[in-house]
mmCIF file with all atom_site columns, C-alpha atoms in Angstrom:
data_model
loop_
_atom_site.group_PDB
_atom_site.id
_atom_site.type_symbol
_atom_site.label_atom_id
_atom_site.label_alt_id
_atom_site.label_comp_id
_atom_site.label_asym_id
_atom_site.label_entity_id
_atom_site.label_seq_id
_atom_site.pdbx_PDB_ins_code
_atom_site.Cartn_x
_atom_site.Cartn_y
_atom_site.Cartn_z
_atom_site.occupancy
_atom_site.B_iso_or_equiv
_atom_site.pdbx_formal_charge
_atom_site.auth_seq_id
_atom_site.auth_comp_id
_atom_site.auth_asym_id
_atom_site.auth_atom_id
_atom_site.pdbx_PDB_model_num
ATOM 1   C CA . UNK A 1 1   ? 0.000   0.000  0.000   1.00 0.00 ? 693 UNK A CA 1
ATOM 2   C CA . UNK A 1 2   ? 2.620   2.614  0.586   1.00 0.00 ? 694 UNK A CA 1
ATOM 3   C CA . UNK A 1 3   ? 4.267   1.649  -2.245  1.00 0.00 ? 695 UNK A CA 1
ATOM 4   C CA . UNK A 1 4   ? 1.205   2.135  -4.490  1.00 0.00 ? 696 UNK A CA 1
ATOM 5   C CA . UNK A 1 5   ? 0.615   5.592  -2.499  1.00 0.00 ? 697 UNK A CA 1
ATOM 6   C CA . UNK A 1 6   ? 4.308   6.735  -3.236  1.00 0.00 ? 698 UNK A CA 1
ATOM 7   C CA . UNK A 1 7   ? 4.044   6.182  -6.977  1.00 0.00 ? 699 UNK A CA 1
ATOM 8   C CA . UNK A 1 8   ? 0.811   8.071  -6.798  1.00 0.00 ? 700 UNK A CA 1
ATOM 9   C CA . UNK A 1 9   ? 2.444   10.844 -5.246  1.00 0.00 ? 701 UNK A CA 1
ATOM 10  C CA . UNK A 1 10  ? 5.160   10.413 -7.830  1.00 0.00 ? 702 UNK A CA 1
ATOM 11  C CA . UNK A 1 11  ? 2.836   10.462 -11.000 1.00 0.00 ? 703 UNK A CA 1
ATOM 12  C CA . UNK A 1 12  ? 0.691   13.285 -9.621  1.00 0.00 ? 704 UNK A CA 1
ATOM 13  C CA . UNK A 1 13  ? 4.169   15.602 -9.160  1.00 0.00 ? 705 UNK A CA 1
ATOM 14  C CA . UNK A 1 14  ? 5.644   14.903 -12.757 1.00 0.00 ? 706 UNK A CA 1
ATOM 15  C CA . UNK A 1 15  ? 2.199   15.277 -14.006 1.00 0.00 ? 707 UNK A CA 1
ATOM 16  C CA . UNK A 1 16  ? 1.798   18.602 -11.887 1.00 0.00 ? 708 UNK A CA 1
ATOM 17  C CA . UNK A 1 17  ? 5.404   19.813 -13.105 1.00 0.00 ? 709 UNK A CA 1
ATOM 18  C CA . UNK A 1 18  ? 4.193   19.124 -16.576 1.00 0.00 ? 710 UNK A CA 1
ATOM 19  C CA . UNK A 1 19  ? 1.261   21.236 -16.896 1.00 0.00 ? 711 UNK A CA 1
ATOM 20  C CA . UNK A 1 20  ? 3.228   23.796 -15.057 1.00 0.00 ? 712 UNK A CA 1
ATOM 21  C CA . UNK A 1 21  ? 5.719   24.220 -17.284 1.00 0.00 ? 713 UNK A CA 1
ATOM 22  C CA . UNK A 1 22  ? 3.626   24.502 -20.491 1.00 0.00 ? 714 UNK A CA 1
ATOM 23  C CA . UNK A 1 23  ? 4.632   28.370 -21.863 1.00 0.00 ? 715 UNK A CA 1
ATOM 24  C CA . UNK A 1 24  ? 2.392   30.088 -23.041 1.00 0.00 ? 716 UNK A CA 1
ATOM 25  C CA . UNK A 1 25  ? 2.344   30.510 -27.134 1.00 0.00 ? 717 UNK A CA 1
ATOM 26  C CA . UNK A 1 26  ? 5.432   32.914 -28.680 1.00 0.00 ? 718 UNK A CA 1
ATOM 27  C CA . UNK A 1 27  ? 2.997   35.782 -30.853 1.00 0.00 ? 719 UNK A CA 1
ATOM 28  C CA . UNK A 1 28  ? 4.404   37.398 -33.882 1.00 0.00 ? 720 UNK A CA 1
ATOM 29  C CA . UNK A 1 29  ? 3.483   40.360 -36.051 1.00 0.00 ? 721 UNK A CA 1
ATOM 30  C CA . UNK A 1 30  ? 4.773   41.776 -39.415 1.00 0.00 ? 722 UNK A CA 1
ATOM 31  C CA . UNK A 1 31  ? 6.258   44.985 -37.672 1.00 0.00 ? 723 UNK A CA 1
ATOM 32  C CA . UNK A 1 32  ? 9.516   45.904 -40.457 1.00 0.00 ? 724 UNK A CA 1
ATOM 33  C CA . UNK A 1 33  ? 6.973   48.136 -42.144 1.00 0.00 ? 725 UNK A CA 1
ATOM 34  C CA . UNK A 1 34  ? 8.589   51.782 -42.942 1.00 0.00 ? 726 UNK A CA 1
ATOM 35  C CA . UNK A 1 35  ? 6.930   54.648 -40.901 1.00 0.00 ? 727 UNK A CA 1
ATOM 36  C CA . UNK A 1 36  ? 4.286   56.165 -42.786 1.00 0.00 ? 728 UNK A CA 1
ATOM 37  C CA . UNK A 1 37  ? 4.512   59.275 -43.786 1.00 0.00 ? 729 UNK A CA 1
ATOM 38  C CA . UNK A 1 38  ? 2.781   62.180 -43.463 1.00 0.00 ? 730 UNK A CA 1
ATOM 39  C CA . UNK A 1 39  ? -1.416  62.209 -44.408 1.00 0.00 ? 731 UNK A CA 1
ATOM 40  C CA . UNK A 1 40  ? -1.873  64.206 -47.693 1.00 0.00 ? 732 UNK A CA 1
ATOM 41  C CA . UNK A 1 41  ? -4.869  65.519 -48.390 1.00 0.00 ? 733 UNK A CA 1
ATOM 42  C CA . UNK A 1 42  ? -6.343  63.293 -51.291 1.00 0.00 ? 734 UNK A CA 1
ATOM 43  C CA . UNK A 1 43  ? -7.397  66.568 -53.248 1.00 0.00 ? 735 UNK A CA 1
ATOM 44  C CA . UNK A 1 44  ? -3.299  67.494 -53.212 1.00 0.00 ? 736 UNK A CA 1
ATOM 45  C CA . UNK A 1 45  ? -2.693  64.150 -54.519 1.00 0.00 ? 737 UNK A CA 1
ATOM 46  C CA . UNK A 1 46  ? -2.121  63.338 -58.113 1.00 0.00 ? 738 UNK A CA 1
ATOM 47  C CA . UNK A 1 47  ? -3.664  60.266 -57.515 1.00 0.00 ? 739 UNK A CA 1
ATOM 48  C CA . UNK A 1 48  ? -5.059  57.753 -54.955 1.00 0.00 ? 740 UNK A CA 1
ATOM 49  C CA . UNK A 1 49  ? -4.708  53.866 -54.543 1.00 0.00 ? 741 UNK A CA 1
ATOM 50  C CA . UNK A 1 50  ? -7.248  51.511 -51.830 1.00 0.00 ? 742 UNK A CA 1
ATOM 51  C CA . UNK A 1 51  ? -5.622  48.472 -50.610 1.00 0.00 ? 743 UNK A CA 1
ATOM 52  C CA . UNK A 1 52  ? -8.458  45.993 -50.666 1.00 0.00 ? 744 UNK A CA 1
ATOM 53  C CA . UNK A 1 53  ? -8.500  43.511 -48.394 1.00 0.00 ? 745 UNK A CA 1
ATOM 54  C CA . UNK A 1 54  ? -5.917  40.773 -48.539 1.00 0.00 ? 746 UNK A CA 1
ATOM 55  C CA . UNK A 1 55  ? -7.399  37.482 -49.474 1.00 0.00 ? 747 UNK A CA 1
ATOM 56  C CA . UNK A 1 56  ? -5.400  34.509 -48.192 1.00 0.00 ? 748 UNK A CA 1
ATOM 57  C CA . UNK A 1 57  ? -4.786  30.765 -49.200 1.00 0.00 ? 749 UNK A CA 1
ATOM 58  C CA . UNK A 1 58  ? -7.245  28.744 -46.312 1.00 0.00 ? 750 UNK A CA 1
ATOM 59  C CA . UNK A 1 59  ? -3.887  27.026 -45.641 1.00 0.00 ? 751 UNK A CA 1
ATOM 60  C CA . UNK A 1 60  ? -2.428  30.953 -44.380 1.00 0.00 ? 752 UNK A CA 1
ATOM 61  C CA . UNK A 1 61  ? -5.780  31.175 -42.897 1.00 0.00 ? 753 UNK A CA 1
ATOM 62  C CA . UNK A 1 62  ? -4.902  30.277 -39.253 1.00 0.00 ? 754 UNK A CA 1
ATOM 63  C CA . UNK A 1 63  ? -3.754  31.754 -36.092 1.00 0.00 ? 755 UNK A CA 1
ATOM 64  C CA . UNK A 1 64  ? -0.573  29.427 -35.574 1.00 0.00 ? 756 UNK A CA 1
ATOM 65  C CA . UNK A 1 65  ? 2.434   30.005 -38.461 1.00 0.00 ? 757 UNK A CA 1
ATOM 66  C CA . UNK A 1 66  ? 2.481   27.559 -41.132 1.00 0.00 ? 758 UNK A CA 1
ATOM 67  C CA . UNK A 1 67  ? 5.793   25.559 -42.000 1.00 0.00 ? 759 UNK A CA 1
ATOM 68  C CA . UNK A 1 68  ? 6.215   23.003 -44.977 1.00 0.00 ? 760 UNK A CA 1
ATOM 69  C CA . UNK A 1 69  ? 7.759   20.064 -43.160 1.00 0.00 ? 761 UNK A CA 1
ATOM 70  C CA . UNK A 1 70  ? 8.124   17.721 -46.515 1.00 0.00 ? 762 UNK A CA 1
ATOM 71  C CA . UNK A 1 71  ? 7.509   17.855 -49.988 1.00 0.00 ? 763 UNK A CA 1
ATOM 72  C CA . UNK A 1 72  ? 3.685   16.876 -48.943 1.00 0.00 ? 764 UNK A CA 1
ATOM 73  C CA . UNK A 1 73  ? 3.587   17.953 -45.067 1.00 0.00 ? 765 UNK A CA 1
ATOM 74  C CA . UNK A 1 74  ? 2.757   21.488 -43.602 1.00 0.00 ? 766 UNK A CA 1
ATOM 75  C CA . UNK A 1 75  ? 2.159   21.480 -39.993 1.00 0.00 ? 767 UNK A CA 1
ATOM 76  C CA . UNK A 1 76  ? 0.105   24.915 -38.392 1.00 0.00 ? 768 UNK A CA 1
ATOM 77  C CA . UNK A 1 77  ? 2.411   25.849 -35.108 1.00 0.00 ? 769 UNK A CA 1
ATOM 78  C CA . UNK A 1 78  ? 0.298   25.616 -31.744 1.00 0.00 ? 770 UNK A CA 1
ATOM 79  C CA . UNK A 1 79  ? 2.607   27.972 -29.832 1.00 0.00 ? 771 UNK A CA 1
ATOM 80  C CA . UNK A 1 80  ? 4.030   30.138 -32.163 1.00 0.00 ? 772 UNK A CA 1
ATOM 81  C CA . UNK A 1 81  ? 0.758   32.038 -33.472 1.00 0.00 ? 773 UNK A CA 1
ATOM 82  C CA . UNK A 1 82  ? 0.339   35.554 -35.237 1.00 0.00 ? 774 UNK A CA 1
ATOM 83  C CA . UNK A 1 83  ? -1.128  38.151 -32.867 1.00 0.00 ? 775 UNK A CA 1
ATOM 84  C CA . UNK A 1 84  ? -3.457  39.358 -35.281 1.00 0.00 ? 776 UNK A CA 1
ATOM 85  C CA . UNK A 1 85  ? -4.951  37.695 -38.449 1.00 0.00 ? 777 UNK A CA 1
ATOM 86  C CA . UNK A 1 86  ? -2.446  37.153 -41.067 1.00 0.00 ? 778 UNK A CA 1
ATOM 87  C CA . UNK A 1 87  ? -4.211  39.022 -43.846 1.00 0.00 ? 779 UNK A CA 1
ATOM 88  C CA . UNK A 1 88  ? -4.725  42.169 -41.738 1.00 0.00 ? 780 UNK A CA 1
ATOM 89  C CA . UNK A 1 89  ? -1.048  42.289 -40.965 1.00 0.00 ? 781 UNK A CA 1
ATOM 90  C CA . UNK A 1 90  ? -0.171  41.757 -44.875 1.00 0.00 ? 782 UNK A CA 1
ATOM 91  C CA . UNK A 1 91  ? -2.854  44.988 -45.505 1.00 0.00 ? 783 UNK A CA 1
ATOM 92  C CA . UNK A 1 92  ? -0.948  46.671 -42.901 1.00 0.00 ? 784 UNK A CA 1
ATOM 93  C CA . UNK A 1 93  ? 2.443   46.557 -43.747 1.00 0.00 ? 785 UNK A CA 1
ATOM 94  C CA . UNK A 1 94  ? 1.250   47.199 -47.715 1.00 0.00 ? 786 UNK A CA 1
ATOM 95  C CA . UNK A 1 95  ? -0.051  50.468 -47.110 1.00 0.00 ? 787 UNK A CA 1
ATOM 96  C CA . UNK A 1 96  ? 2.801   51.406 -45.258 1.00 0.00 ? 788 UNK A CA 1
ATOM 97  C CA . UNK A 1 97  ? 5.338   50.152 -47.506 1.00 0.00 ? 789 UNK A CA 1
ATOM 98  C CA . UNK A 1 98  ? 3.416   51.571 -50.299 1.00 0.00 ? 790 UNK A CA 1
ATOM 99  C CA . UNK A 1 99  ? 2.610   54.565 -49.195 1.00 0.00 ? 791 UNK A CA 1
ATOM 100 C CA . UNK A 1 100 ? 6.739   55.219 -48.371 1.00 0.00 ? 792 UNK A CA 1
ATOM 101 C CA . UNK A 1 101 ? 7.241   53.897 -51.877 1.00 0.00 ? 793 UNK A CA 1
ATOM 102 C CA . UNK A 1 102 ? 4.689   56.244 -53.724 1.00 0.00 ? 794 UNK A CA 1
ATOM 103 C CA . UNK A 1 103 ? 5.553   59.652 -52.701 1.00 0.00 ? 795 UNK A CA 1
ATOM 104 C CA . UNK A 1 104 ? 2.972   61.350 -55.933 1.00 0.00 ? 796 UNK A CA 1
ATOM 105 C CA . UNK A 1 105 ? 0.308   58.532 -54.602 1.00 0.00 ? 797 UNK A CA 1
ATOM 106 C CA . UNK A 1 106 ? -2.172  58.266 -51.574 1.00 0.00 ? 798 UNK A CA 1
ATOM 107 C CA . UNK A 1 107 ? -2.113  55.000 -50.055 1.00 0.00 ? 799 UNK A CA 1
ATOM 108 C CA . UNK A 1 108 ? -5.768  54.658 -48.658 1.00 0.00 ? 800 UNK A CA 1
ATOM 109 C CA . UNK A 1 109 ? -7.519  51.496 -46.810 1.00 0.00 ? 801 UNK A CA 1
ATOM 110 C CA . UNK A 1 110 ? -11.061 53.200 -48.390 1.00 0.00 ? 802 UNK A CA 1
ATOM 111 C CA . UNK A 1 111 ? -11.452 55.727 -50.567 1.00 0.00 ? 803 UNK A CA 1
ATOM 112 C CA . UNK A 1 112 ? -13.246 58.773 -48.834 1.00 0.00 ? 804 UNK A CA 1
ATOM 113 C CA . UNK A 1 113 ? -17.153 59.536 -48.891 1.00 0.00 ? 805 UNK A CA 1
ATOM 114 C CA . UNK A 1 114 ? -17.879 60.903 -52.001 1.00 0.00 ? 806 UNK A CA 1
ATOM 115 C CA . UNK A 1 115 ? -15.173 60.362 -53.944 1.00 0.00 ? 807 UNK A CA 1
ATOM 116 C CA . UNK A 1 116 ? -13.976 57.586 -55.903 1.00 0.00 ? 808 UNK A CA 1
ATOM 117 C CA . UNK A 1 117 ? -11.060 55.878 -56.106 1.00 0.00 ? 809 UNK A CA 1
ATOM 118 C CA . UNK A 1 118 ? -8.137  56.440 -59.117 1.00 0.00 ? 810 UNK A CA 1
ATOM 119 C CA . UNK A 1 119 ? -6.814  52.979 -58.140 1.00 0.00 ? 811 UNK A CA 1
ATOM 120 C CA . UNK A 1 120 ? -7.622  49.892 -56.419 1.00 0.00 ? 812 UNK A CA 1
ATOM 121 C CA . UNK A 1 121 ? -4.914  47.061 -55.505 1.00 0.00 ? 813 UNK A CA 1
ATOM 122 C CA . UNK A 1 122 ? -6.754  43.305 -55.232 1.00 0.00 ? 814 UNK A CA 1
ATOM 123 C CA . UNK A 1 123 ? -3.877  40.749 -53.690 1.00 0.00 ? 815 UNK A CA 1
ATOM 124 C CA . UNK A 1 124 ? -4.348  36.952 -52.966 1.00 0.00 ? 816 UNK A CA 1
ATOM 125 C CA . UNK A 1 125 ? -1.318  35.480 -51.035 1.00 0.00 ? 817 UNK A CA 1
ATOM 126 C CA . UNK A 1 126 ? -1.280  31.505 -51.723 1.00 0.00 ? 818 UNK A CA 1
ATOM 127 C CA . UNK A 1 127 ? 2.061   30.527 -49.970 1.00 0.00 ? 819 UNK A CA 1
ATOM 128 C CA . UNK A 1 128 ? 3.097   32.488 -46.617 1.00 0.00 ? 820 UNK A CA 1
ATOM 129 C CA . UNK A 1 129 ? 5.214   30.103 -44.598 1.00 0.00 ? 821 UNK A CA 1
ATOM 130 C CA . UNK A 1 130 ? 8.428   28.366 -43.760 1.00 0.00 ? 822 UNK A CA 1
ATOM 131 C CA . UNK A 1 131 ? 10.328  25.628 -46.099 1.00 0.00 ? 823 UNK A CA 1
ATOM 132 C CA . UNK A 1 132 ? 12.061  22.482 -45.119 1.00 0.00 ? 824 UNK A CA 1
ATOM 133 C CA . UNK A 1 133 ? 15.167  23.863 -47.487 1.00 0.00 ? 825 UNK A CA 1
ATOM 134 C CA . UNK A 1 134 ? 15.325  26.910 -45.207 1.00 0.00 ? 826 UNK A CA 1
ATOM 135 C CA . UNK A 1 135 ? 13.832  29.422 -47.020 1.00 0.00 ? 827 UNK A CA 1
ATOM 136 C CA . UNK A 1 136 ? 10.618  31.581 -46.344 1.00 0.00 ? 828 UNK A CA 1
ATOM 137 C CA . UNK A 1 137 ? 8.160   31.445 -49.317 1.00 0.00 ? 829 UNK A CA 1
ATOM 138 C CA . UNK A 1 138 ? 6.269   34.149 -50.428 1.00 0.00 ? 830 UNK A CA 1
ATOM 139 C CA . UNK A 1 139 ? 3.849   33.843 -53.581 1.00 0.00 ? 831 UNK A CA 1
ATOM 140 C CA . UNK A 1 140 ? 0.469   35.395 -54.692 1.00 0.00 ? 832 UNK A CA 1
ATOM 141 C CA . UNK A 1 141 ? -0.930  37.512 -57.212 1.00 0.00 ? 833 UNK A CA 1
ATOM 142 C CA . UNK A 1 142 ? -1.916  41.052 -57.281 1.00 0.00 ? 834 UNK A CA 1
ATOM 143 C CA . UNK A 1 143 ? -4.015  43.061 -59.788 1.00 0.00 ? 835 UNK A CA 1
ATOM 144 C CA . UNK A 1 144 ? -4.195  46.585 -59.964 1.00 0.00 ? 836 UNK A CA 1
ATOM 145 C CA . UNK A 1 145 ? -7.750  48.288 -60.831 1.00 0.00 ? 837 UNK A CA 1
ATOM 146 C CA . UNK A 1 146 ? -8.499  51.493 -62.313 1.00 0.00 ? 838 UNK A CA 1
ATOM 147 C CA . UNK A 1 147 ? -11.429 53.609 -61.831 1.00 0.00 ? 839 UNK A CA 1
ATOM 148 C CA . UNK A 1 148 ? -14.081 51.159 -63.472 1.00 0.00 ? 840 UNK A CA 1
ATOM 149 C CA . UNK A 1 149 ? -12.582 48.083 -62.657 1.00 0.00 ? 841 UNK A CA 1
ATOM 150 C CA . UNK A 1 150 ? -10.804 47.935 -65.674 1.00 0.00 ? 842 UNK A CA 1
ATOM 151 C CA . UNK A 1 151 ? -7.170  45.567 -64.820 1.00 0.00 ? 843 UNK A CA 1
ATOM 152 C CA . UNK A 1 152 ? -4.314  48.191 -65.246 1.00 0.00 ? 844 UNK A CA 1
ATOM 153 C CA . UNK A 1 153 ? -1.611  46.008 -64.611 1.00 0.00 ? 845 UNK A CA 1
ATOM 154 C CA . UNK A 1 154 ? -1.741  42.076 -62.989 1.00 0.00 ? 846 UNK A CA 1
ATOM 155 C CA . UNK A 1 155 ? 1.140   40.389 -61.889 1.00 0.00 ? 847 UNK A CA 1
ATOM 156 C CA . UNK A 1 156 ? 1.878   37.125 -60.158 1.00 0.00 ? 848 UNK A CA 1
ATOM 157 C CA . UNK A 1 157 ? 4.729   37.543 -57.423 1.00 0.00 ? 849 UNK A CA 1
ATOM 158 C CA . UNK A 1 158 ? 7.081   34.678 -55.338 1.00 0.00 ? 850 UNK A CA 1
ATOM 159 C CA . UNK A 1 159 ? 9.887   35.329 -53.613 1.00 0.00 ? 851 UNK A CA 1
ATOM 160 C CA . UNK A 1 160 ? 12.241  32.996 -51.315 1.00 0.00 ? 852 UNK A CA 1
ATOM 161 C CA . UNK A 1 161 ? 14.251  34.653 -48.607 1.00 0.00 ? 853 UNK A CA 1
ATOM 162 C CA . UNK A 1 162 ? 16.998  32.353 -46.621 1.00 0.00 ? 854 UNK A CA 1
ATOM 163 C CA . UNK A 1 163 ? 16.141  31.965 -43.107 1.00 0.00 ? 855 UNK A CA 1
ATOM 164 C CA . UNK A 1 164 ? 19.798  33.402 -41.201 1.00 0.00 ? 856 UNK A CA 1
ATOM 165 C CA . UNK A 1 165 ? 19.313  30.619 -38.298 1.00 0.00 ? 857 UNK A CA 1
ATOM 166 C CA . UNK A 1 166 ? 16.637  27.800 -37.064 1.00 0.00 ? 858 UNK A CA 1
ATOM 167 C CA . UNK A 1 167 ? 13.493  29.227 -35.309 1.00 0.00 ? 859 UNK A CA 1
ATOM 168 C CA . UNK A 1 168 ? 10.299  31.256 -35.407 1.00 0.00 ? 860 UNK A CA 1
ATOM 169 C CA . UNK A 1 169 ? 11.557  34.641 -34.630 1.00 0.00 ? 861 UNK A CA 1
ATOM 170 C CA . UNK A 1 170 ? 13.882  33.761 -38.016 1.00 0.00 ? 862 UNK A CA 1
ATOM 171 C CA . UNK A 1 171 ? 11.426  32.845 -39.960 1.00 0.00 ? 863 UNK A CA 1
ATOM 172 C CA . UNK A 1 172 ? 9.079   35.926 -38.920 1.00 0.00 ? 864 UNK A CA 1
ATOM 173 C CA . UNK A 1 173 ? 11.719  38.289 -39.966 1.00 0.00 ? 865 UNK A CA 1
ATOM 174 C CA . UNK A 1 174 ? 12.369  36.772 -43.344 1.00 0.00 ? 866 UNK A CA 1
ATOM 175 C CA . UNK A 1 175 ? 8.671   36.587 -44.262 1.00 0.00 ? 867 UNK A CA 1
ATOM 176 C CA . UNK A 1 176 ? 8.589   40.369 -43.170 1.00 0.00 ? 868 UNK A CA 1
ATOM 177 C CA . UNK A 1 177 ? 11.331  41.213 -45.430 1.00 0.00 ? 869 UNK A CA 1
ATOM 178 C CA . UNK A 1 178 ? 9.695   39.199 -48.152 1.00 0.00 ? 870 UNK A CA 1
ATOM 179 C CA . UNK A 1 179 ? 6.605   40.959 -47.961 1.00 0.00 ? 871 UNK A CA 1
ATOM 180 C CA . UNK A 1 180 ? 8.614   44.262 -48.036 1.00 0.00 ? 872 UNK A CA 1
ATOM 181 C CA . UNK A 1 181 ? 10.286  43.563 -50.558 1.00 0.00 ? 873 UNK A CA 1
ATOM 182 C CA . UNK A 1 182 ? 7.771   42.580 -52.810 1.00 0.00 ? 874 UNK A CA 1
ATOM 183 C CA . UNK A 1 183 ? 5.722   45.701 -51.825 1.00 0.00 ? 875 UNK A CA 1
ATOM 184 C CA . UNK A 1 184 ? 8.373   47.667 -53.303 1.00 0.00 ? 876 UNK A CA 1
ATOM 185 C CA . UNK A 1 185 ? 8.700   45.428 -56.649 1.00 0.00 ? 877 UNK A CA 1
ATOM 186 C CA . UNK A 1 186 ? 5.398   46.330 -56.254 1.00 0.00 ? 878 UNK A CA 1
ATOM 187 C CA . UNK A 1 187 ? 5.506   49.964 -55.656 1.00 0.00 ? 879 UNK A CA 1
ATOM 188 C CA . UNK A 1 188 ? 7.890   50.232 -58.955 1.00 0.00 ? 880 UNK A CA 1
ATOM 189 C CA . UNK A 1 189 ? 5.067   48.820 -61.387 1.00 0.00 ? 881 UNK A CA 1
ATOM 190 C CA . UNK A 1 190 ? 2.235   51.040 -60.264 1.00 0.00 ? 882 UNK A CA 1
ATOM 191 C CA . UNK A 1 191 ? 5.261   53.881 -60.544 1.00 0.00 ? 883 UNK A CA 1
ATOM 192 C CA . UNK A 1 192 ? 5.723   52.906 -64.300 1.00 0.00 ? 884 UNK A CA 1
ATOM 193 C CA . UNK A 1 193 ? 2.061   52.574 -64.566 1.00 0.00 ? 885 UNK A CA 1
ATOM 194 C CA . UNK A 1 194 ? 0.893   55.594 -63.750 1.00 0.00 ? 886 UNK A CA 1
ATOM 195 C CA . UNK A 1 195 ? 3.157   58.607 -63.683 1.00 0.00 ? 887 UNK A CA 1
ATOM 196 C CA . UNK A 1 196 ? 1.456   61.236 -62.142 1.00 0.00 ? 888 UNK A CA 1
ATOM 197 C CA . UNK A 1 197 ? 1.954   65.017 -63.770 1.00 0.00 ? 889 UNK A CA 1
ATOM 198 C CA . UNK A 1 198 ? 4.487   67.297 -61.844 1.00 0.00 ? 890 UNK A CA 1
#
């Protein structure tokens, strides 16, 4: 009997010590964004550009970070999560980086009451996540929208960035620096596209 009591005891404090040491989950957001600048009034503007929403793969379309673990794996991270939804954060950072990227342009999440829009940017991000090669993957397509709808300019984009050591907090920054950097691929095609008049 005491030995079946001390085992007890025994299983009860590794099982206590377990569920006291679980951590609580690691969150990550897509902070590398420039600062924005300065509001200009849309009427000083030579023209203005809405970010639409960002519409995601269902794959990206989860709370923990995805990671491709095999050519036919992903696994969705339990304790290393983004602290806000993923396509929110992509919005984010696009408008910033745009908006530091298009000085002639107005970087706008809606166009104002009453006035329409010169330009509206439509993105769909199929692959934001981690690669068993070491590499963050980045790929999507964006189309940009004039006035009626009408496509101005549509574009698919990828880009892998190499993680600089094992972890999370690696991969986060080399997705982040993906994303910026294909904001400002970005930013140099609407540039081309429409040169606003001095």
């Amino acid at each position: 009997m005491t030995m079946r009591y001390l085992t007890w005891l025994v299983a009860t404090a590794l099982l206590a010590g377990c569920a006291g040491s679980a951590s609580a989950p690691s969150l990550y957001v897509l902070d590398s964004a420039p600062a924005a600048r300065l509001p200009v009034s849309p009427a000083a503007s030579q023209a203005q550009l809405v970010v639409a929403p960002v519409e995601i793969a269902p794959i990206l379309d989860e709370r923990g970070i995805v990671y491709q673990t095999a050519p036919h794996r992903v696994v969705i991270a339990n304790h290393n999560r983004w602290a806000a939804p993923l396509d929110s954060q992509l919005r984010d950072a696009l408008i910033a980086n745009l908006g530091a990227a298009l000085p002639g342009v107005t970087v706008v999440r809606r166009a104002p009451a009453g006035q329409a829009s010169t330009m509206t940017l439509h993105t769909r991000v199929d692959r934001f996540m981690g690669h068993y090669d070491g590499q963050a993957r980045i790929a999507g397509i964006w189309r940009l929208a004039g006035a009626n709808d009408e496509t101005l300019i549509e574009r698919r984009f990828t880009r892998d960035v190499a993680l600089e050591e094992d972890g999370y907090d690696a991969l986060v920054d080399s997705l982040a620096a993906g994303w910026q950097d294909s904001a400002e691929a970005l930013a140099d095609d609407i540039a081309h596209t429409v040169r606003p008049s001095p």
